[in-house]
Amino acid sequence: MIRHALDLNFIVGQGIDLAATRGTEWVAEARVEDLLALVFITAVVACAHLEFRQPFLRPGLRTLKHSYFTNVCTYLFNDVTLSLLSIPSLYLVAQQFSGRGLLSHLPEGPVQWLITFLLLDLILYAWHFATHHFDWLWLFHKVHHSDRSFNVTTGLRFHMGELILEVFVRVAFIAVTGVDAELVLFNQALISLFVLFHHTNVTFPHEALLSRVIIVPRLHRMHHSDLREEHDSNYGAVLSIWDRLFGTLREGEPHAIGLKEVDEQRFADLIKYGFTSRNAFRRASKLVESTEEA
């Protein structure tokens, strides 16, 4: 009995050692893009786990499942489509401007990284503001706001048209600043983690205090209100300082989540919705359920 136990312990130990070795080898050989993707997926799963354990808003299970499925399908479709269109290759073109922009005189290091991050966050604030105030940009951006369930996968719910335009914004940022394209992409990956965080359906102690510095879920819930006077606020991606500085910060809880007279859509409906100027997009079946606070 003891011998069998020792043999089993030895086999398990060898398995753990082998898994650790293979894991280390994969990390060493993996591209930066692969590691960032792994971090991103891990963040989605972690945020989903948190909001399932202690949700702040409580939509019906059917609404939540529909939201998760539609948003994940949209994300995968966008990822594949953008790759097939070779949109990421635009960053290689922008890289030609590296060393010739406004920040090119700064030596590589923490100061350049910090300034790049702050400027990119400011540009994304301005871009987000624009998507709410120009009809031709709202055409695509309203897809993001049409989700009737506020959860981490809402941070994945964007129309392909908006994502393509946003790539051009980042490419222009690289060309104007002259910083390395990889630095901008790394900062964008970091900002994407914050986007997942502030879309997560949770609340936590001292959230109001943290909101003085960054955009937290309680601020971004207001941004997803179905009332225009409420959702035209809190545009920040990471820092809340831009909303405070430009007078677009709004506290409180939203009237309701989503867009008025817009019911949940399936994946195919979502793609079409981004190409229609109609704000209303009603479907026969009602999927909207209660969003009462926990």
mmCIF file of C-alpha atoms in Angstrom:
data_model
loop_
_atom_site.group_PDB
_atom_site.id
_atom_site.type_symbol
_atom_site.label_atom_id
_atom_site.label_comp_id
_atom_site.label_asym_id
_atom_site.label_seq_id
_atom_site.Cartn_x
_atom_site.Cartn_y
_atom_site.Cartn_z
ATOM 1 C CA MET A 1 0.000 0.000 0.000
ATOM 2 C CA ILE A 2 2.754 2.420 1.025
ATOM 3 C CA ARG A 3 4.814 1.480 -2.032
ATOM 4 C CA HIS A 4 1.863 2.133 -4.360
ATOM 5 C CA ALA A 5 1.279 5.499 -2.679
ATOM 6 C CA LEU A 6 4.933 6.439 -3.127
ATOM 7 C CA ASP A 7 4.836 5.346 -6.785
ATOM 8 C CA LEU A 8 1.703 7.433 -7.361
ATOM 9 C CA ASN A 9 3.282 10.418 -5.638
ATOM 10 C CA PHE A 10 6.380 10.011 -7.833
ATOM 11 C CA ILE A 11 4.264 9.865 -11.028
ATOM 12 C CA VAL A 12 2.243 12.949 -10.030
ATOM 13 C CA GLY A 13 5.449 14.786 -9.178
ATOM 14 C CA GLN A 14 6.947 13.917 -12.559
ATOM 15 C CA GLY A 15 3.753 15.113 -14.265
ATOM 16 C CA ILE A 16 3.875 18.457 -12.463
ATOM 17 C CA ASP A 17 7.558 18.889 -13.281
ATOM 18 C CA LEU A 18 6.925 18.071 -16.946
ATOM 19 C CA ALA A 19 3.979 20.480 -17.123
ATOM 20 C CA ALA A 20 6.061 23.239 -15.504
ATOM 21 C CA THR A 21 8.936 22.601 -17.920
ATOM 22 C CA ARG A 22 6.662 22.604 -20.979
ATOM 23 C CA GLY A 23 4.942 25.751 -19.698
ATOM 24 C CA THR A 24 8.275 27.502 -19.231
ATOM 25 C CA GLU A 25 9.399 26.459 -22.711
ATOM 26 C CA TRP A 26 6.151 27.753 -24.247
ATOM 27 C CA VAL A 27 6.489 31.121 -22.507
ATOM 28 C CA ALA A 28 10.109 31.390 -23.648
ATOM 29 C CA GLU A 29 9.231 30.575 -27.265
ATOM 30 C CA ALA A 30 5.891 32.393 -27.466
ATOM 31 C CA ARG A 31 5.585 35.686 -29.292
ATOM 32 C CA VAL A 32 4.630 38.820 -27.370
ATOM 33 C CA GLU A 33 1.278 38.792 -29.187
ATOM 34 C CA ASP A 34 0.571 35.271 -27.899
ATOM 35 C CA LEU A 35 1.392 36.227 -24.319
ATOM 36 C CA LEU A 36 -0.792 39.340 -24.495
ATOM 37 C CA ALA A 37 -3.644 37.253 -25.895
ATOM 38 C CA LEU A 38 -3.251 34.779 -23.025
ATOM 39 C CA VAL A 39 -3.329 37.626 -20.486
ATOM 40 C CA PHE A 40 -6.420 39.084 -22.171
ATOM 41 C CA ILE A 41 -8.318 35.780 -22.138
ATOM 42 C CA THR A 42 -7.318 35.186 -18.515
ATOM 43 C CA ALA A 43 -8.638 38.648 -17.616
ATOM 44 C CA VAL A 44 -11.982 37.958 -19.332
ATOM 45 C CA VAL A 45 -12.389 34.683 -17.426
ATOM 46 C CA ALA A 46 -11.367 36.285 -14.113
ATOM 47 C CA CYS A 47 -13.793 39.209 -14.525
ATOM 48 C CA ALA A 48 -16.590 36.836 -15.558
ATOM 49 C CA HIS A 49 -15.923 34.744 -12.448
ATOM 50 C CA LEU A 50 -16.167 37.832 -10.234
ATOM 51 C CA GLU A 51 -19.418 39.074 -11.699
ATOM 52 C CA PHE A 52 -21.016 35.629 -11.516
ATOM 53 C CA ARG A 53 -20.106 35.323 -7.846
ATOM 54 C CA GLN A 54 -21.177 38.821 -6.766
ATOM 55 C CA PRO A 55 -23.110 40.633 -9.522
ATOM 56 C CA PHE A 56 -24.202 44.204 -8.888
ATOM 57 C CA LEU A 57 -27.008 44.226 -11.455
ATOM 58 C CA ARG A 58 -29.097 41.070 -11.792
ATOM 59 C CA PRO A 59 -30.400 40.568 -15.326
ATOM 60 C CA GLY A 60 -32.351 37.409 -16.067
ATOM 61 C CA LEU A 61 -30.281 34.341 -16.886
ATOM 62 C CA ARG A 62 -31.647 34.211 -20.430
ATOM 63 C CA THR A 63 -30.629 37.824 -21.085
ATOM 64 C CA LEU A 64 -27.171 37.221 -19.632
ATOM 65 C CA LYS A 65 -26.547 34.053 -21.654
ATOM 66 C CA HIS A 66 -27.716 35.796 -24.812
ATOM 67 C CA SER A 67 -25.392 38.740 -24.127
ATOM 68 C CA TYR A 68 -22.372 36.517 -23.483
ATOM 69 C CA PHE A 69 -22.930 34.416 -26.586
ATOM 70 C CA THR A 70 -23.594 37.349 -28.920
ATOM 71 C CA ASN A 71 -20.678 39.413 -27.633
ATOM 72 C CA VAL A 72 -18.142 36.583 -27.788
ATOM 73 C CA CYS A 73 -19.270 35.670 -31.329
ATOM 74 C CA THR A 74 -18.922 39.323 -32.353
ATOM 75 C CA TYR A 75 -15.426 39.493 -30.874
ATOM 76 C CA LEU A 76 -14.266 36.340 -32.676
ATOM 77 C CA PHE A 77 -15.785 37.511 -35.966
ATOM 78 C CA ASN A 78 -14.061 40.893 -35.667
ATOM 79 C CA ASP A 79 -10.718 39.323 -34.782
ATOM 80 C CA VAL A 80 -10.756 36.995 -37.778
ATOM 81 C CA THR A 81 -12.086 39.625 -40.197
ATOM 82 C CA LEU A 82 -9.538 42.269 -39.237
ATOM 83 C CA SER A 83 -6.739 39.737 -39.691
ATOM 84 C CA LEU A 84 -8.042 38.683 -43.119
ATOM 85 C CA LEU A 85 -8.210 42.345 -44.177
ATOM 86 C CA SER A 86 -4.589 42.744 -43.029
ATOM 87 C CA ILE A 87 -5.611 45.765 -40.957
ATOM 88 C CA PRO A 88 -2.850 45.098 -38.360
ATOM 89 C CA SER A 89 -0.263 45.593 -41.139
ATOM 90 C CA LEU A 90 -1.077 49.313 -41.029
ATOM 91 C CA TYR A 91 1.063 49.509 -37.896
ATOM 92 C CA LEU A 92 4.075 48.466 -39.981
ATOM 93 C CA VAL A 93 3.415 51.452 -42.233
ATOM 94 C CA ALA A 94 3.108 53.757 -39.241
ATOM 95 C CA GLN A 95 6.390 52.404 -37.884
ATOM 96 C CA GLN A 96 8.161 54.259 -40.701
ATOM 97 C CA PHE A 97 7.430 57.479 -38.779
ATOM 98 C CA SER A 98 9.153 56.224 -35.647
ATOM 99 C CA GLY A 99 11.782 58.719 -34.581
ATOM 100 C CA ARG A 100 10.299 61.612 -36.564
ATOM 101 C CA GLY A 101 7.322 62.687 -34.442
ATOM 102 C CA LEU A 102 6.597 64.990 -31.529
ATOM 103 C CA LEU A 103 8.005 62.581 -28.925
ATOM 104 C CA SER A 104 10.939 61.339 -30.966
ATOM 105 C CA HIS A 105 13.384 63.561 -29.050
ATOM 106 C CA LEU A 106 12.617 61.758 -25.800
ATOM 107 C CA PRO A 107 15.001 58.928 -24.918
ATOM 108 C CA GLU A 108 13.454 55.481 -24.627
ATOM 109 C CA GLY A 109 12.566 54.764 -21.034
ATOM 110 C CA PRO A 110 9.936 55.296 -18.316
ATOM 111 C CA VAL A 111 9.352 58.975 -19.135
ATOM 112 C CA GLN A 112 8.573 58.267 -22.794
ATOM 113 C CA TRP A 113 6.415 55.282 -21.845
ATOM 114 C CA LEU A 114 4.412 57.308 -19.315
ATOM 115 C CA ILE A 115 3.847 60.251 -21.677
ATOM 116 C CA THR A 116 2.839 57.888 -24.478
ATOM 117 C CA PHE A 117 0.338 56.155 -22.207
ATOM 118 C CA LEU A 118 -1.178 59.440 -21.001
ATOM 119 C CA LEU A 119 -1.461 60.861 -24.518
ATOM 120 C CA LEU A 120 -2.969 57.649 -25.904
ATOM 121 C CA ASP A 121 -5.522 57.570 -23.089
ATOM 122 C CA LEU A 122 -6.400 61.213 -23.850
ATOM 123 C CA ILE A 123 -6.741 60.491 -27.578
ATOM 124 C CA LEU A 124 -9.025 57.543 -26.854
ATOM 125 C CA TYR A 125 -11.121 59.780 -24.593
ATOM 126 C CA ALA A 126 -11.468 62.277 -27.459
ATOM 127 C CA TRP A 127 -12.270 59.479 -29.922
ATOM 128 C CA HIS A 128 -14.917 58.060 -27.592
ATOM 129 C CA PHE A 129 -16.434 61.528 -27.185
ATOM 130 C CA ALA A 130 -16.538 61.881 -30.968
ATOM 131 C CA THR A 131 -18.350 58.543 -31.423
ATOM 132 C CA HIS A 132 -21.197 59.956 -29.323
ATOM 133 C CA HIS A 133 -21.434 63.328 -31.043
ATOM 134 C CA PHE A 134 -20.985 62.594 -34.743
ATOM 135 C CA ASP A 135 -23.826 60.635 -36.310
ATOM 136 C CA TRP A 136 -21.580 58.774 -38.766
ATOM 137 C CA LEU A 137 -19.494 57.473 -35.847
ATOM 138 C CA TRP A 138 -22.479 56.763 -33.611
ATOM 139 C CA LEU A 139 -23.773 54.612 -36.463
ATOM 140 C CA PHE A 140 -21.205 51.968 -35.461
ATOM 141 C CA HIS A 141 -20.743 52.819 -31.789
ATOM 142 C CA LYS A 142 -24.414 52.322 -30.938
ATOM 143 C CA VAL A 143 -23.802 48.586 -31.392
ATOM 144 C CA HIS A 144 -21.703 48.671 -28.228
ATOM 145 C CA HIS A 145 -24.453 50.471 -26.318
ATOM 146 C CA SER A 146 -27.248 48.200 -27.519
ATOM 147 C CA ASP A 147 -26.361 45.486 -24.990
ATOM 148 C CA ARG A 148 -29.156 45.261 -22.410
ATOM 149 C CA SER A 149 -26.894 43.429 -19.981
ATOM 150 C CA PHE A 150 -23.861 45.213 -18.558
ATOM 151 C CA ASN A 151 -21.101 42.618 -18.144
ATOM 152 C CA VAL A 152 -17.454 41.978 -18.994
ATOM 153 C CA THR A 153 -18.275 40.705 -22.499
ATOM 154 C CA THR A 154 -19.882 44.080 -23.279
ATOM 155 C CA GLY A 155 -16.275 45.254 -23.462
ATOM 156 C CA LEU A 156 -15.882 42.912 -26.474
ATOM 157 C CA ARG A 157 -19.018 44.118 -28.254
ATOM 158 C CA PHE A 158 -17.894 46.492 -31.004
ATOM 159 C CA HIS A 159 -18.852 46.763 -34.629
ATOM 160 C CA MET A 160 -16.105 45.939 -37.107
ATOM 161 C CA GLY A 161 -16.551 49.364 -38.739
ATOM 162 C CA GLU A 162 -15.687 51.124 -35.488
ATOM 163 C CA LEU A 163 -12.667 48.897 -34.879
ATOM 164 C CA ILE A 164 -11.257 49.647 -38.337
ATOM 165 C CA LEU A 165 -11.653 53.394 -37.793
ATOM 166 C CA GLU A 166 -10.021 53.103 -34.380
ATOM 167 C CA VAL A 167 -7.017 51.387 -35.955
ATOM 168 C CA PHE A 168 -6.563 54.461 -38.156
ATOM 169 C CA VAL A 169 -6.727 56.642 -35.031
ATOM 170 C CA ARG A 170 -3.894 54.673 -33.423
ATOM 171 C CA VAL A 171 -1.887 54.655 -36.649
ATOM 172 C CA ALA A 172 -2.219 58.447 -36.842
ATOM 173 C CA PHE A 173 -1.128 58.631 -33.204
ATOM 174 C CA ILE A 174 2.027 56.658 -34.008
ATOM 175 C CA ALA A 175 2.783 58.858 -37.021
ATOM 176 C CA VAL A 176 2.293 62.131 -35.121
ATOM 177 C CA THR A 177 4.146 61.168 -31.944
ATOM 178 C CA GLY A 178 6.896 59.173 -33.661
ATOM 179 C CA VAL A 179 6.977 56.562 -30.897
ATOM 180 C CA ASP A 180 7.559 52.893 -31.548
ATOM 181 C CA ALA A 181 4.458 51.055 -32.812
ATOM 182 C CA GLU A 182 5.096 48.165 -30.399
ATOM 183 C CA LEU A 183 4.970 50.595 -27.462
ATOM 184 C CA VAL A 184 1.583 51.894 -28.618
ATOM 185 C CA LEU A 185 0.251 48.363 -29.110
ATOM 186 C CA PHE A 186 1.466 47.347 -25.656
ATOM 187 C CA ASN A 187 -0.251 50.395 -24.129
ATOM 188 C CA GLN A 188 -3.392 49.542 -26.080
ATOM 189 C CA ALA A 189 -3.301 46.014 -24.659
ATOM 190 C CA LEU A 190 -2.977 47.461 -21.151
ATOM 191 C CA ILE A 191 -5.878 49.848 -21.789
ATOM 192 C CA SER A 192 -7.961 46.907 -23.041
ATOM 193 C CA LEU A 193 -7.570 45.244 -19.636
ATOM 194 C CA PHE A 194 -8.957 48.384 -17.996
ATOM 195 C CA VAL A 195 -11.859 48.310 -20.449
ATOM 196 C CA LEU A 196 -12.683 44.760 -19.365
ATOM 197 C CA PHE A 197 -12.452 45.839 -15.732
ATOM 198 C CA HIS A 198 -14.813 48.805 -15.976
ATOM 199 C CA HIS A 199 -17.385 46.748 -17.895
ATOM 200 C CA THR A 200 -17.455 44.099 -15.169
ATOM 201 C CA ASN A 201 -20.776 43.874 -13.340
ATOM 202 C CA VAL A 202 -19.415 44.276 -9.803
ATOM 203 C CA THR A 203 -18.995 46.771 -7.027
ATOM 204 C CA PHE A 204 -16.406 46.776 -4.263
ATOM 205 C CA PRO A 205 -15.326 48.728 -1.164
ATOM 206 C CA HIS A 206 -13.705 52.109 -1.781
ATOM 207 C CA GLU A 207 -14.815 52.071 -5.429
ATOM 208 C CA ALA A 208 -15.837 55.735 -5.151
ATOM 209 C CA LEU A 209 -12.371 56.604 -3.892
ATOM 210 C CA LEU A 210 -10.664 54.727 -6.724
ATOM 211 C CA SER A 211 -12.946 56.496 -9.222
ATOM 212 C CA ARG A 212 -11.101 59.743 -8.451
ATOM 213 C CA VAL A 213 -8.198 58.289 -10.415
ATOM 214 C CA ILE A 214 -9.524 55.705 -12.884
ATOM 215 C CA ILE A 215 -12.782 54.720 -14.573
ATOM 216 C CA VAL A 216 -14.436 52.066 -12.408
ATOM 217 C CA PRO A 217 -17.575 49.973 -13.054
ATOM 218 C CA ARG A 218 -19.847 52.393 -11.165
ATOM 219 C CA LEU A 219 -18.830 55.215 -13.526
ATOM 220 C CA HIS A 220 -19.051 53.163 -16.682
ATOM 221 C CA ARG A 221 -22.478 51.779 -15.783
ATOM 222 C CA MET A 222 -23.751 55.343 -16.075
ATOM 223 C CA HIS A 223 -22.157 55.531 -19.523
ATOM 224 C CA HIS A 224 -24.336 52.582 -20.589
ATOM 225 C CA SER A 225 -27.589 54.213 -19.502
ATOM 226 C CA ASP A 226 -30.479 54.223 -21.964
ATOM 227 C CA LEU A 227 -30.887 57.991 -21.402
ATOM 228 C CA ARG A 228 -28.746 60.166 -23.644
ATOM 229 C CA GLU A 229 -28.137 62.760 -20.929
ATOM 230 C CA GLU A 230 -26.640 59.948 -18.852
ATOM 231 C CA HIS A 231 -24.742 57.933 -21.464
ATOM 232 C CA ASP A 232 -23.108 61.052 -22.895
ATOM 233 C CA SER A 233 -20.691 61.031 -19.964
ATOM 234 C CA ASN A 234 -17.719 59.177 -18.465
ATOM 235 C CA TYR A 235 -15.857 58.655 -21.745
ATOM 236 C CA GLY A 236 -12.497 57.762 -20.191
ATOM 237 C CA ALA A 237 -10.795 54.468 -20.964
ATOM 238 C CA VAL A 238 -8.412 54.383 -18.002
ATOM 239 C CA LEU A 239 -8.101 57.716 -16.207
ATOM 240 C CA SER A 240 -11.119 59.642 -14.960
ATOM 241 C CA ILE A 241 -9.100 62.877 -14.954
ATOM 242 C CA TRP A 242 -10.099 63.659 -18.548
ATOM 243 C CA ASP A 243 -13.819 63.537 -17.700
ATOM 244 C CA ARG A 244 -13.221 65.720 -14.666
ATOM 245 C CA LEU A 245 -11.092 68.149 -16.656
ATOM 246 C CA PHE A 246 -13.560 68.518 -19.549
ATOM 247 C CA GLY A 247 -16.742 68.404 -17.476
ATOM 248 C CA THR A 248 -18.112 65.086 -18.750
ATOM 249 C CA LEU A 249 -18.028 63.164 -15.452
ATOM 250 C CA ARG A 250 -21.372 62.003 -14.078
ATOM 251 C CA GLU A 251 -21.945 60.128 -10.826
ATOM 252 C CA GLY A 252 -24.865 57.929 -9.803
ATOM 253 C CA GLU A 253 -26.619 54.853 -11.143
ATOM 254 C CA PRO A 254 -28.177 54.668 -14.633
ATOM 255 C CA HIS A 255 -31.892 54.810 -15.340
ATOM 256 C CA ALA A 256 -31.602 51.499 -17.247
ATOM 257 C CA ILE A 257 -28.966 49.697 -19.315
ATOM 258 C CA GLY A 258 -28.963 49.707 -23.127
ATOM 259 C CA LEU A 259 -30.735 51.874 -25.690
ATOM 260 C CA LYS A 260 -34.382 52.868 -25.583
ATOM 261 C CA GLU A 261 -36.621 50.830 -27.889
ATOM 262 C CA VAL A 262 -33.716 48.577 -28.862
ATOM 263 C CA ASP A 263 -34.126 44.952 -27.880
ATOM 264 C CA GLU A 264 -31.318 42.417 -27.750
ATOM 265 C CA GLN A 265 -30.038 41.247 -31.113
ATOM 266 C CA ARG A 266 -28.465 38.059 -32.321
ATOM 267 C CA PHE A 267 -25.000 38.118 -33.844
ATOM 268 C CA ALA A 268 -26.147 38.617 -37.453
ATOM 269 C CA ASP A 269 -28.607 41.311 -36.369
ATOM 270 C CA LEU A 270 -25.785 43.108 -34.581
ATOM 271 C CA ILE A 271 -23.672 43.338 -37.726
ATOM 272 C CA LYS A 272 -26.608 44.723 -39.712
ATOM 273 C CA TYR A 273 -27.536 47.128 -36.925
ATOM 274 C CA GLY A 274 -24.215 48.898 -37.346
ATOM 275 C CA PHE A 275 -25.160 49.778 -40.922
ATOM 276 C CA THR A 276 -28.587 51.198 -40.185
ATOM 277 C CA SER A 277 -29.217 54.783 -39.150
ATOM 278 C CA ARG A 278 -32.303 53.771 -37.212
ATOM 279 C CA ASN A 279 -31.757 53.860 -33.481
ATOM 280 C CA ALA A 280 -34.653 51.475 -32.933
ATOM 281 C CA PHE A 281 -34.146 47.868 -33.918
ATOM 282 C CA ARG A 282 -36.995 45.929 -32.390
ATOM 283 C CA ARG A 283 -37.389 42.204 -32.563
ATOM 284 C CA ALA A 284 -40.551 40.199 -32.006
ATOM 285 C CA SER A 285 -39.205 38.292 -29.019
ATOM 286 C CA LYS A 286 -38.486 40.263 -25.856
ATOM 287 C CA LEU A 287 -35.271 39.289 -24.133
ATOM 288 C CA VAL A 288 -35.035 42.257 -21.766
ATOM 289 C CA GLU A 289 -35.489 41.309 -18.149
ATOM 290 C CA SER A 290 -35.007 42.929 -14.755
ATOM 291 C CA THR A 291 -31.774 44.767 -13.974
ATOM 292 C CA GLU A 292 -32.419 45.359 -10.312
ATOM 293 C CA GLU A 293 -29.504 46.076 -8.022
ATOM 294 C CA ALA A 294 -28.135 43.282 -5.930
#
